[in-house]
Amino acid sequence: MLKLKNVETFYGNIQALKGVSIDISEGEIITLIGANGAGKTTTLMSICGIVPPRTGEILFLGEPIHQLSPNKIVSLGICQVPEGRRIFPYLTVLENLDMGAFLRNDKAGIKHDIEHMFELFPILAERRHQAGGTLSGGEQQMLALSRALMARPRLLLMDEPSLGLAPLVVRQIFEIIRKINTESNTTIFLVEQNANLALKVAHRGYVMENGRITLSDSADRLLANEDVKRAYLGL
Ligand code: ATP
């Protein structure tokens, strides 16, 4: 579904990605793990067209997307839940969800999906008229994820959904990630520093170091890999 071929991305003279190749098939949950500054967020930015690659190719459903604008890429069905959540703080929960559906005009479908989000996250139903900025960190993450799902993405990109959240909320978010994947066959590319949880929910994973992919394998094998255990699982 998504293929990165030898992607090299720069910020001015700084090369953040040094020949990154990643393959994601439809229906998979793939995780990208790595230390601070490894290039994980830059990988997502390159896919979304916010920081386009200088060389290499990115194909979505067989078509090149690395020269398209971020808007166009969203309209193809790639949606990102950015790090730090970034919901609209002055809009209510309901308005935030509506914003997620801005490319759609099927009113009944949108209404149905909002109800579905409230089933996935009952706390958001209780808070539907509350301003997004007044929600707790965990609730904002739930809202950011729901807002992205309102676009009915084929590929969902998630940047560090566990960042700064209490362990119980993190587990809840990861359960929902698994549910979204199995219920609606949404393909998920998950960037995480919490390698343990990310590998438990993913089918396969990639390890990134200094802008390069150094390892890729099934999630089970990565969890059992001695180098991964030492470097990323704290074992
Ligand atoms: P973290 O887990 O800390 O978010 P990361 O793996 O997501 O790290 P990136 O944010 O992709 O890493 O950063 C990769 C490299 O690119 C780092 O060396 C970083 O300093 C550099 N970098 C990121 N954003 C910029 C920018 N806007 N300008 C210049 N350099 C940047």
PDB file of C-alpha atoms and ligand atoms in Angstrom:
ATOM      1  CA  MET A   1       0.000   0.000   0.000  1.00  0.00           C
ATOM      2  CA  LEU A   2       2.800   2.410   0.950  1.00  0.00           C
ATOM      3  CA  LYS A   3       6.357   2.089  -0.259  1.00  0.00           C
ATOM      4  CA  LEU A   4       9.293   4.308   0.625  1.00  0.00           C
ATOM      5  CA  LYS A   5      12.253   3.742  -1.647  1.00  0.00           C
ATOM      6  CA  ASN A   6      15.632   5.159  -0.633  1.00  0.00           C
ATOM      7  CA  VAL A   7      14.128   8.309   0.824  1.00  0.00           C
ATOM      8  CA  GLU A   8      16.571  11.090   1.723  1.00  0.00           C
ATOM      9  CA  THR A   9      15.175  14.124   3.543  1.00  0.00           C
ATOM     10  CA  PHE A  10      16.982  17.264   4.615  1.00  0.00           C
ATOM     11  CA  TYR A  11      16.388  20.299   6.819  1.00  0.00           C
ATOM     12  CA  GLY A  12      18.664  22.765   5.025  1.00  0.00           C
ATOM     13  CA  ASN A  13      22.086  21.133   5.222  1.00  0.00           C
ATOM     14  CA  ILE A  14      21.083  18.624   7.885  1.00  0.00           C
ATOM     15  CA  GLN A  15      20.302  15.216   6.447  1.00  0.00           C
ATOM     16  CA  ALA A  16      17.643  13.592   8.637  1.00  0.00           C
ATOM     17  CA  LEU A  17      16.806  10.543   6.464  1.00  0.00           C
ATOM     18  CA  LYS A  18      19.639   8.677   4.753  1.00  0.00           C
ATOM     19  CA  GLY A  19      18.105   6.230   2.311  1.00  0.00           C
ATOM     20  CA  VAL A  20      15.012   4.964   4.106  1.00  0.00           C
ATOM     21  CA  SER A  21      13.044   2.097   2.535  1.00  0.00           C
ATOM     22  CA  ILE A  22       9.825   0.877   4.144  1.00  0.00           C
ATOM     23  CA  ASP A  23       6.994  -1.310   2.818  1.00  0.00           C
ATOM     24  CA  ILE A  24       3.520  -1.363   4.319  1.00  0.00           C
ATOM     25  CA  SER A  25       0.767  -3.692   3.100  1.00  0.00           C
ATOM     26  CA  GLU A  26      -2.949  -3.031   3.357  1.00  0.00           C
ATOM     27  CA  GLY A  27      -4.400  -4.039   6.727  1.00  0.00           C
ATOM     28  CA  GLU A  28      -1.091  -4.071   8.592  1.00  0.00           C
ATOM     29  CA  ILE A  29      -0.069  -2.264  11.753  1.00  0.00           C
ATOM     30  CA  ILE A  30       3.563  -1.322  11.289  1.00  0.00           C
ATOM     31  CA  THR A  31       5.637   0.379  13.942  1.00  0.00           C
ATOM     32  CA  LEU A  32       8.780   2.442  13.579  1.00  0.00           C
ATOM     33  CA  ILE A  33      10.858   2.553  16.717  1.00  0.00           C
ATOM     34  CA  GLY A  34      14.033   4.455  17.488  1.00  0.00           C
ATOM     35  CA  ALA A  35      15.720   6.805  19.931  1.00  0.00           C
ATOM     36  CA  ASN A  36      15.243  10.582  20.136  1.00  0.00           C
ATOM     37  CA  GLY A  37      16.338  12.284  16.949  1.00  0.00           C
ATOM     38  CA  ALA A  38      16.563   9.047  14.923  1.00  0.00           C
ATOM     39  CA  GLY A  39      14.308  10.486  12.192  1.00  0.00           C
ATOM     40  CA  LYS A  40      10.933   8.927  13.029  1.00  0.00           C
ATOM     41  CA  THR A  41       8.874  12.132  12.881  1.00  0.00           C
ATOM     42  CA  THR A  42      10.729  13.192   9.736  1.00  0.00           C
ATOM     43  CA  THR A  43       9.678   9.916   8.110  1.00  0.00           C
ATOM     44  CA  LEU A  44       6.011  10.778   8.772  1.00  0.00           C
ATOM     45  CA  MET A  45       6.542  14.371   7.602  1.00  0.00           C
ATOM     46  CA  SER A  46       8.026  13.081   4.363  1.00  0.00           C
ATOM     47  CA  ILE A  47       5.063  10.757   3.752  1.00  0.00           C
ATOM     48  CA  CYS A  48       2.564  13.602   4.374  1.00  0.00           C
ATOM     49  CA  GLY A  49       4.429  15.986   2.098  1.00  0.00           C
ATOM     50  CA  ILE A  50       5.164  18.497   4.863  1.00  0.00           C
ATOM     51  CA  VAL A  51       8.932  17.944   4.524  1.00  0.00           C
ATOM     52  CA  PRO A  52       9.199  16.300   1.093  1.00  0.00           C
ATOM     53  CA  PRO A  53      12.175  14.064   0.333  1.00  0.00           C
ATOM     54  CA  ARG A  54      15.048  15.487  -1.688  1.00  0.00           C
ATOM     55  CA  THR A  55      15.659  12.131  -3.357  1.00  0.00           C
ATOM     56  CA  GLY A  56      13.971   8.745  -3.402  1.00  0.00           C
ATOM     57  CA  GLU A  57      10.354   7.817  -4.004  1.00  0.00           C
ATOM     58  CA  ILE A  58       7.175   7.365  -1.993  1.00  0.00           C
ATOM     59  CA  LEU A  59       4.404   5.330  -3.619  1.00  0.00           C
ATOM     60  CA  PHE A  60       0.851   5.043  -2.291  1.00  0.00           C
ATOM     61  CA  LEU A  61      -1.266   2.346  -3.955  1.00  0.00           C
ATOM     62  CA  GLY A  62       1.363   2.223  -6.683  1.00  0.00           C
ATOM     63  CA  GLU A  63       1.285   5.965  -7.484  1.00  0.00           C
ATOM     64  CA  PRO A  64       4.108   8.387  -6.627  1.00  0.00           C
ATOM     65  CA  ILE A  65       3.091  10.911  -3.961  1.00  0.00           C
ATOM     66  CA  HIS A  66       6.439  12.461  -2.989  1.00  0.00           C
ATOM     67  CA  GLN A  67       5.861  15.513  -5.174  1.00  0.00           C
ATOM     68  CA  LEU A  68       2.260  16.119  -4.145  1.00  0.00           C
ATOM     69  CA  SER A  69       1.029  18.820  -1.739  1.00  0.00           C
ATOM     70  CA  PRO A  70      -0.034  17.793   1.791  1.00  0.00           C
ATOM     71  CA  ASN A  71      -3.686  18.592   0.889  1.00  0.00           C
ATOM     72  CA  LYS A  72      -3.617  16.293  -2.084  1.00  0.00           C
ATOM     73  CA  ILE A  73      -1.995  13.532  -0.019  1.00  0.00           C
ATOM     74  CA  VAL A  74      -4.775  13.812   2.616  1.00  0.00           C
ATOM     75  CA  SER A  75      -7.389  13.609  -0.117  1.00  0.00           C
ATOM     76  CA  LEU A  76      -5.878  10.289  -1.257  1.00  0.00           C
ATOM     77  CA  GLY A  77      -6.668   8.804   2.155  1.00  0.00           C
ATOM     78  CA  ILE A  78      -3.523   9.342   4.246  1.00  0.00           C
ATOM     79  CA  CYS A  79      -4.216  11.020   7.551  1.00  0.00           C
ATOM     80  CA  GLN A  80      -1.850  11.855  10.396  1.00  0.00           C
ATOM     81  CA  VAL A  81      -2.376  12.135  14.142  1.00  0.00           C
ATOM     82  CA  PRO A  82       0.506  14.460  14.962  1.00  0.00           C
ATOM     83  CA  GLU A  83       2.714  14.318  18.043  1.00  0.00           C
ATOM     84  CA  GLY A  84       1.469  16.653  20.757  1.00  0.00           C
ATOM     85  CA  ARG A  85      -2.120  16.015  19.615  1.00  0.00           C
ATOM     86  CA  ARG A  86      -2.853  19.495  18.204  1.00  0.00           C
ATOM     87  CA  ILE A  87      -6.602  19.511  18.423  1.00  0.00           C
ATOM     88  CA  PHE A  88      -8.447  22.832  17.964  1.00  0.00           C
ATOM     89  CA  PRO A  89      -8.487  24.086  21.589  1.00  0.00           C
ATOM     90  CA  TYR A  90     -11.315  26.635  21.219  1.00  0.00           C
ATOM     91  CA  LEU A  91     -13.640  24.343  19.303  1.00  0.00           C
ATOM     92  CA  THR A  92     -15.856  21.866  21.110  1.00  0.00           C
ATOM     93  CA  VAL A  93     -15.328  18.124  20.884  1.00  0.00           C
ATOM     94  CA  LEU A  94     -18.169  17.899  18.338  1.00  0.00           C
ATOM     95  CA  GLU A  95     -16.746  20.745  16.246  1.00  0.00           C
ATOM     96  CA  ASN A  96     -13.308  19.110  16.295  1.00  0.00           C
ATOM     97  CA  LEU A  97     -14.848  15.892  14.984  1.00  0.00           C
ATOM     98  CA  ASP A  98     -16.702  17.829  12.274  1.00  0.00           C
ATOM     99  CA  MET A  99     -13.416  19.409  11.196  1.00  0.00           C
ATOM    100  CA  GLY A 100     -11.991  15.925  10.699  1.00  0.00           C
ATOM    101  CA  ALA A 101     -14.676  15.291   8.104  1.00  0.00           C
ATOM    102  CA  PHE A 102     -14.085  18.520   6.158  1.00  0.00           C
ATOM    103  CA  LEU A 103     -13.374  16.677   2.906  1.00  0.00           C
ATOM    104  CA  ARG A 104     -16.604  14.680   3.141  1.00  0.00           C
ATOM    105  CA  ASN A 105     -20.129  15.752   2.270  1.00  0.00           C
ATOM    106  CA  ASP A 106     -22.106  12.616   3.203  1.00  0.00           C
ATOM    107  CA  LYS A 107     -24.048  14.105   6.115  1.00  0.00           C
ATOM    108  CA  ALA A 108     -25.609  10.845   7.268  1.00  0.00           C
ATOM    109  CA  GLY A 109     -22.241   9.060   7.121  1.00  0.00           C
ATOM    110  CA  ILE A 110     -20.588  11.811   9.157  1.00  0.00           C
ATOM    111  CA  LYS A 111     -23.328  11.635  11.803  1.00  0.00           C
ATOM    112  CA  HIS A 112     -22.966   7.861  11.957  1.00  0.00           C
ATOM    113  CA  ASP A 113     -19.175   8.098  12.319  1.00  0.00           C
ATOM    114  CA  ILE A 114     -19.441  10.670  15.122  1.00  0.00           C
ATOM    115  CA  GLU A 115     -21.687   8.247  17.020  1.00  0.00           C
ATOM    116  CA  HIS A 116     -19.156   5.495  16.352  1.00  0.00           C
ATOM    117  CA  MET A 117     -16.356   7.675  17.821  1.00  0.00           C
ATOM    118  CA  PHE A 118     -18.509   8.181  20.907  1.00  0.00           C
ATOM    119  CA  GLU A 119     -18.868   4.404  21.209  1.00  0.00           C
ATOM    120  CA  LEU A 120     -15.099   3.965  20.927  1.00  0.00           C
ATOM    121  CA  PHE A 121     -14.452   6.773  23.420  1.00  0.00           C
ATOM    122  CA  PRO A 122     -17.496   7.229  25.702  1.00  0.00           C
ATOM    123  CA  ILE A 123     -15.722  10.016  27.615  1.00  0.00           C
ATOM    124  CA  LEU A 124     -15.833  12.143  24.446  1.00  0.00           C
ATOM    125  CA  ALA A 125     -19.595  11.727  24.295  1.00  0.00           C
ATOM    126  CA  GLU A 126     -19.870  13.127  27.820  1.00  0.00           C
ATOM    127  CA  ARG A 127     -17.621  16.016  26.846  1.00  0.00           C
ATOM    128  CA  ARG A 128     -19.161  16.706  23.422  1.00  0.00           C
ATOM    129  CA  HIS A 129     -19.941  20.386  24.131  1.00  0.00           C
ATOM    130  CA  GLN A 130     -16.708  21.088  26.010  1.00  0.00           C
ATOM    131  CA  ALA A 131     -13.830  23.033  24.396  1.00  0.00           C
ATOM    132  CA  GLY A 132     -11.061  20.699  23.211  1.00  0.00           C
ATOM    133  CA  GLY A 133      -8.386  22.683  25.047  1.00  0.00           C
ATOM    134  CA  THR A 134     -10.020  21.957  28.418  1.00  0.00           C
ATOM    135  CA  LEU A 135      -9.777  18.163  28.014  1.00  0.00           C
ATOM    136  CA  SER A 136      -7.118  16.132  29.834  1.00  0.00           C
ATOM    137  CA  GLY A 137      -4.056  14.977  27.897  1.00  0.00           C
ATOM    138  CA  GLY A 138      -5.484  11.499  27.400  1.00  0.00           C
ATOM    139  CA  GLU A 139      -8.854  12.846  26.269  1.00  0.00           C
ATOM    140  CA  GLN A 140      -7.101  15.168  23.797  1.00  0.00           C
ATOM    141  CA  GLN A 141      -5.230  12.198  22.369  1.00  0.00           C
ATOM    142  CA  MET A 142      -8.551  10.339  21.997  1.00  0.00           C
ATOM    143  CA  LEU A 143     -10.041  13.392  20.283  1.00  0.00           C
ATOM    144  CA  ALA A 144      -7.037  13.756  17.951  1.00  0.00           C
ATOM    145  CA  LEU A 145      -7.317  10.101  16.985  1.00  0.00           C
ATOM    146  CA  SER A 146     -11.101  10.325  16.491  1.00  0.00           C
ATOM    147  CA  ARG A 147     -10.746  13.489  14.439  1.00  0.00           C
ATOM    148  CA  ALA A 148      -8.285  11.731  12.131  1.00  0.00           C
ATOM    149  CA  LEU A 149     -10.634   8.740  11.829  1.00  0.00           C
ATOM    150  CA  MET A 150     -13.482  11.067  10.790  1.00  0.00           C
ATOM    151  CA  ALA A 151     -11.639  11.463   7.480  1.00  0.00           C
ATOM    152  CA  ARG A 152     -12.058   7.681   6.992  1.00  0.00           C
ATOM    153  CA  PRO A 153      -8.373   7.292   6.147  1.00  0.00           C
ATOM    154  CA  ARG A 154      -7.057   4.239   4.349  1.00  0.00           C
ATOM    155  CA  LEU A 155      -3.701   4.789   6.009  1.00  0.00           C
ATOM    156  CA  LEU A 156      -3.452   6.305   9.469  1.00  0.00           C
ATOM    157  CA  LEU A 157      -0.104   7.742  10.568  1.00  0.00           C
ATOM    158  CA  MET A 158       0.390   8.130  14.301  1.00  0.00           C
ATOM    159  CA  ASP A 159       3.247  10.010  15.944  1.00  0.00           C
ATOM    160  CA  GLU A 160       3.935   8.933  19.535  1.00  0.00           C
ATOM    161  CA  PRO A 161       0.357   8.431  20.740  1.00  0.00           C
ATOM    162  CA  SER A 162       1.657   7.413  24.177  1.00  0.00           C
ATOM    163  CA  LEU A 163       3.677  10.577  24.797  1.00  0.00           C
ATOM    164  CA  GLY A 164       3.023  12.081  28.220  1.00  0.00           C
ATOM    165  CA  LEU A 165       0.035   9.877  29.045  1.00  0.00           C
ATOM    166  CA  ALA A 166      -0.628   7.771  32.138  1.00  0.00           C
ATOM    167  CA  PRO A 167      -0.046   4.008  31.613  1.00  0.00           C
ATOM    168  CA  LEU A 168      -3.744   3.171  31.885  1.00  0.00           C
ATOM    169  CA  VAL A 169      -4.689   5.698  29.183  1.00  0.00           C
ATOM    170  CA  VAL A 170      -1.836   4.475  26.985  1.00  0.00           C
ATOM    171  CA  ARG A 171      -3.134   0.908  27.193  1.00  0.00           C
ATOM    172  CA  GLN A 172      -6.631   2.137  26.313  1.00  0.00           C
ATOM    173  CA  ILE A 173      -5.324   4.029  23.260  1.00  0.00           C
ATOM    174  CA  PHE A 174      -3.385   0.976  22.056  1.00  0.00           C
ATOM    175  CA  GLU A 175      -6.437  -1.249  22.451  1.00  0.00           C
ATOM    176  CA  ILE A 176      -8.399   1.176  20.290  1.00  0.00           C
ATOM    177  CA  ILE A 177      -5.604   1.189  17.698  1.00  0.00           C
ATOM    178  CA  ARG A 178      -5.903  -2.588  17.440  1.00  0.00           C
ATOM    179  CA  LYS A 179      -9.702  -2.359  17.263  1.00  0.00           C
ATOM    180  CA  ILE A 180      -9.644   0.253  14.478  1.00  0.00           C
ATOM    181  CA  ASN A 181      -7.275  -1.962  12.525  1.00  0.00           C
ATOM    182  CA  THR A 182      -9.341  -5.121  12.857  1.00  0.00           C
ATOM    183  CA  GLU A 183     -12.832  -3.572  12.605  1.00  0.00           C
ATOM    184  CA  SER A 184     -12.336  -1.237   9.661  1.00  0.00           C
ATOM    185  CA  ASN A 185      -9.183  -2.737   8.123  1.00  0.00           C
ATOM    186  CA  THR A 186      -7.445   0.636   8.480  1.00  0.00           C
ATOM    187  CA  THR A 187      -3.719   0.337   7.831  1.00  0.00           C
ATOM    188  CA  ILE A 188      -1.705   1.951  10.617  1.00  0.00           C
ATOM    189  CA  PHE A 189       1.852   3.254  10.671  1.00  0.00           C
ATOM    190  CA  LEU A 190       2.789   3.939  14.254  1.00  0.00           C
ATOM    191  CA  VAL A 191       5.877   5.851  15.373  1.00  0.00           C
ATOM    192  CA  GLU A 192       6.704   5.189  18.995  1.00  0.00           C
ATOM    193  CA  GLN A 193       9.373   5.483  21.643  1.00  0.00           C
ATOM    194  CA  ASN A 194       7.336   3.086  23.791  1.00  0.00           C
ATOM    195  CA  ALA A 195       8.736   0.163  21.811  1.00  0.00           C
ATOM    196  CA  ASN A 196       7.334  -2.499  24.076  1.00  0.00           C
ATOM    197  CA  LEU A 197       3.688  -1.543  23.633  1.00  0.00           C
ATOM    198  CA  ALA A 198       4.083  -0.592  19.978  1.00  0.00           C
ATOM    199  CA  LEU A 199       5.601  -3.981  19.113  1.00  0.00           C
ATOM    200  CA  LYS A 200       2.872  -5.778  21.049  1.00  0.00           C
ATOM    201  CA  VAL A 201       0.159  -4.167  18.929  1.00  0.00           C
ATOM    202  CA  ALA A 202       2.013  -4.239  15.578  1.00  0.00           C
ATOM    203  CA  HIS A 203       2.384  -6.997  13.000  1.00  0.00           C
ATOM    204  CA  ARG A 204       5.855  -5.879  11.888  1.00  0.00           C
ATOM    205  CA  GLY A 205       8.348  -3.253  12.909  1.00  0.00           C
ATOM    206  CA  TYR A 206      11.298  -1.218  11.702  1.00  0.00           C
ATOM    207  CA  VAL A 207      14.157   0.060  13.839  1.00  0.00           C
ATOM    208  CA  MET A 208      15.654   3.429  12.932  1.00  0.00           C
ATOM    209  CA  GLU A 209      19.033   4.788  13.994  1.00  0.00           C
ATOM    210  CA  ASN A 210      20.556   8.069  12.802  1.00  0.00           C
ATOM    211  CA  GLY A 211      18.293   8.376   9.786  1.00  0.00           C
ATOM    212  CA  ARG A 212      18.734   4.771   8.635  1.00  0.00           C
ATOM    213  CA  ILE A 213      16.650   1.610   8.986  1.00  0.00           C
ATOM    214  CA  THR A 214      18.923  -0.831  10.783  1.00  0.00           C
ATOM    215  CA  LEU A 215      16.509  -3.713  11.340  1.00  0.00           C
ATOM    216  CA  SER A 216      13.100  -4.884  10.190  1.00  0.00           C
ATOM    217  CA  ASP A 217      11.238  -8.015  11.198  1.00  0.00           C
ATOM    218  CA  SER A 218       7.975  -9.370  12.551  1.00  0.00           C
ATOM    219  CA  ALA A 219       6.962  -7.699  15.807  1.00  0.00           C
ATOM    220  CA  ASP A 220       7.354 -11.006  17.696  1.00  0.00           C
ATOM    221  CA  ARG A 221      10.897 -11.492  16.499  1.00  0.00           C
ATOM    222  CA  LEU A 222      11.841  -7.879  17.270  1.00  0.00           C
ATOM    223  CA  LEU A 223      10.465  -8.291  20.799  1.00  0.00           C
ATOM    224  CA  ALA A 224      12.709 -11.331  21.243  1.00  0.00           C
ATOM    225  CA  ASN A 225      15.759  -9.738  19.588  1.00  0.00           C
ATOM    226  CA  GLU A 226      18.585  -9.229  22.125  1.00  0.00           C
ATOM    227  CA  ASP A 227      19.789  -5.923  20.594  1.00  0.00           C
ATOM    228  CA  VAL A 228      16.253  -4.523  20.537  1.00  0.00           C
ATOM    229  CA  LYS A 229      15.660  -5.679  24.111  1.00  0.00           C
ATOM    230  CA  ARG A 230      18.842  -3.961  25.298  1.00  0.00           C
ATOM    231  CA  ALA A 231      18.449  -0.718  23.331  1.00  0.00           C
ATOM    232  CA  TYR A 232      14.685  -0.131  23.295  1.00  0.00           C
ATOM    233  CA  LEU A 233      12.945  -2.364  25.789  1.00  0.00           C
ATOM    234  CA  GLY A 234      15.176  -1.638  28.771  1.00  0.00           C
ATOM    235  CA  LEU A 235      15.653  -5.370  29.452  1.00  0.00           C
TER     236      LEU A 235
HETATM  237  P1  ATP B   1      11.880  12.226  18.690  1.00  0.00           P
HETATM  238  O1  ATP B   1      11.525  10.846  19.109  1.00  0.00           O
HETATM  239  O2  ATP B   1      12.756  12.926  19.667  1.00  0.00           O
HETATM  240  O3  ATP B   1      10.706  13.037  18.232  1.00  0.00           O
HETATM  241  P2  ATP B   1      12.585  11.538  15.946  1.00  0.00           P
HETATM  242  O4  ATP B   1      13.138  10.165  15.775  1.00  0.00           O
HETATM  243  O5  ATP B   1      11.178  11.760  15.613  1.00  0.00           O
HETATM  244  O6  ATP B   1      12.885  12.042  17.412  1.00  0.00           O
HETATM  245  P3  ATP B   1      13.145  13.688  14.120  1.00  0.00           P
HETATM  246  O7  ATP B   1      12.291  14.676  14.838  1.00  0.00           O
HETATM  247  O8  ATP B   1      12.665  13.137  12.852  1.00  0.00           O
HETATM  248  O9  ATP B   1      13.525  12.492  15.080  1.00  0.00           O
HETATM  249  O10 ATP B   1      14.568  14.368  13.890  1.00  0.00           O
HETATM  250  C1  ATP B   1      15.588  13.772  13.069  1.00  0.00           C
HETATM  251  C2  ATP B   1      16.771  14.736  12.959  1.00  0.00           C
HETATM  252  O11 ATP B   1      16.385  15.895  12.217  1.00  0.00           O
HETATM  253  C3  ATP B   1      17.272  15.238  14.312  1.00  0.00           C
HETATM  254  O12 ATP B   1      18.696  15.306  14.262  1.00  0.00           O
HETATM  255  C4  ATP B   1      16.677  16.614  14.428  1.00  0.00           C
HETATM  256  O13 ATP B   1      17.501  17.466  15.190  1.00  0.00           O
HETATM  257  C5  ATP B   1      16.619  17.064  12.987  1.00  0.00           C
HETATM  258  N1  ATP B   1      15.486  17.984  12.769  1.00  0.00           N
HETATM  259  C6  ATP B   1      14.177  17.710  12.989  1.00  0.00           C
HETATM  260  N2  ATP B   1      13.403  18.777  12.669  1.00  0.00           N
HETATM  261  C7  ATP B   1      14.241  19.738  12.245  1.00  0.00           C
HETATM  262  C8  ATP B   1      14.074  21.082  11.773  1.00  0.00           C
HETATM  263  N3  ATP B   1      12.842  21.633  11.660  1.00  0.00           N
HETATM  264  N4  ATP B   1      15.182  21.780  11.437  1.00  0.00           N
HETATM  265  C9  ATP B   1      16.411  21.203  11.511  1.00  0.00           C
HETATM  266  N5  ATP B   1      16.643  19.958  11.952  1.00  0.00           N
HETATM  267  C10 ATP B   1      15.590  19.230  12.312  1.00  0.00           C
END
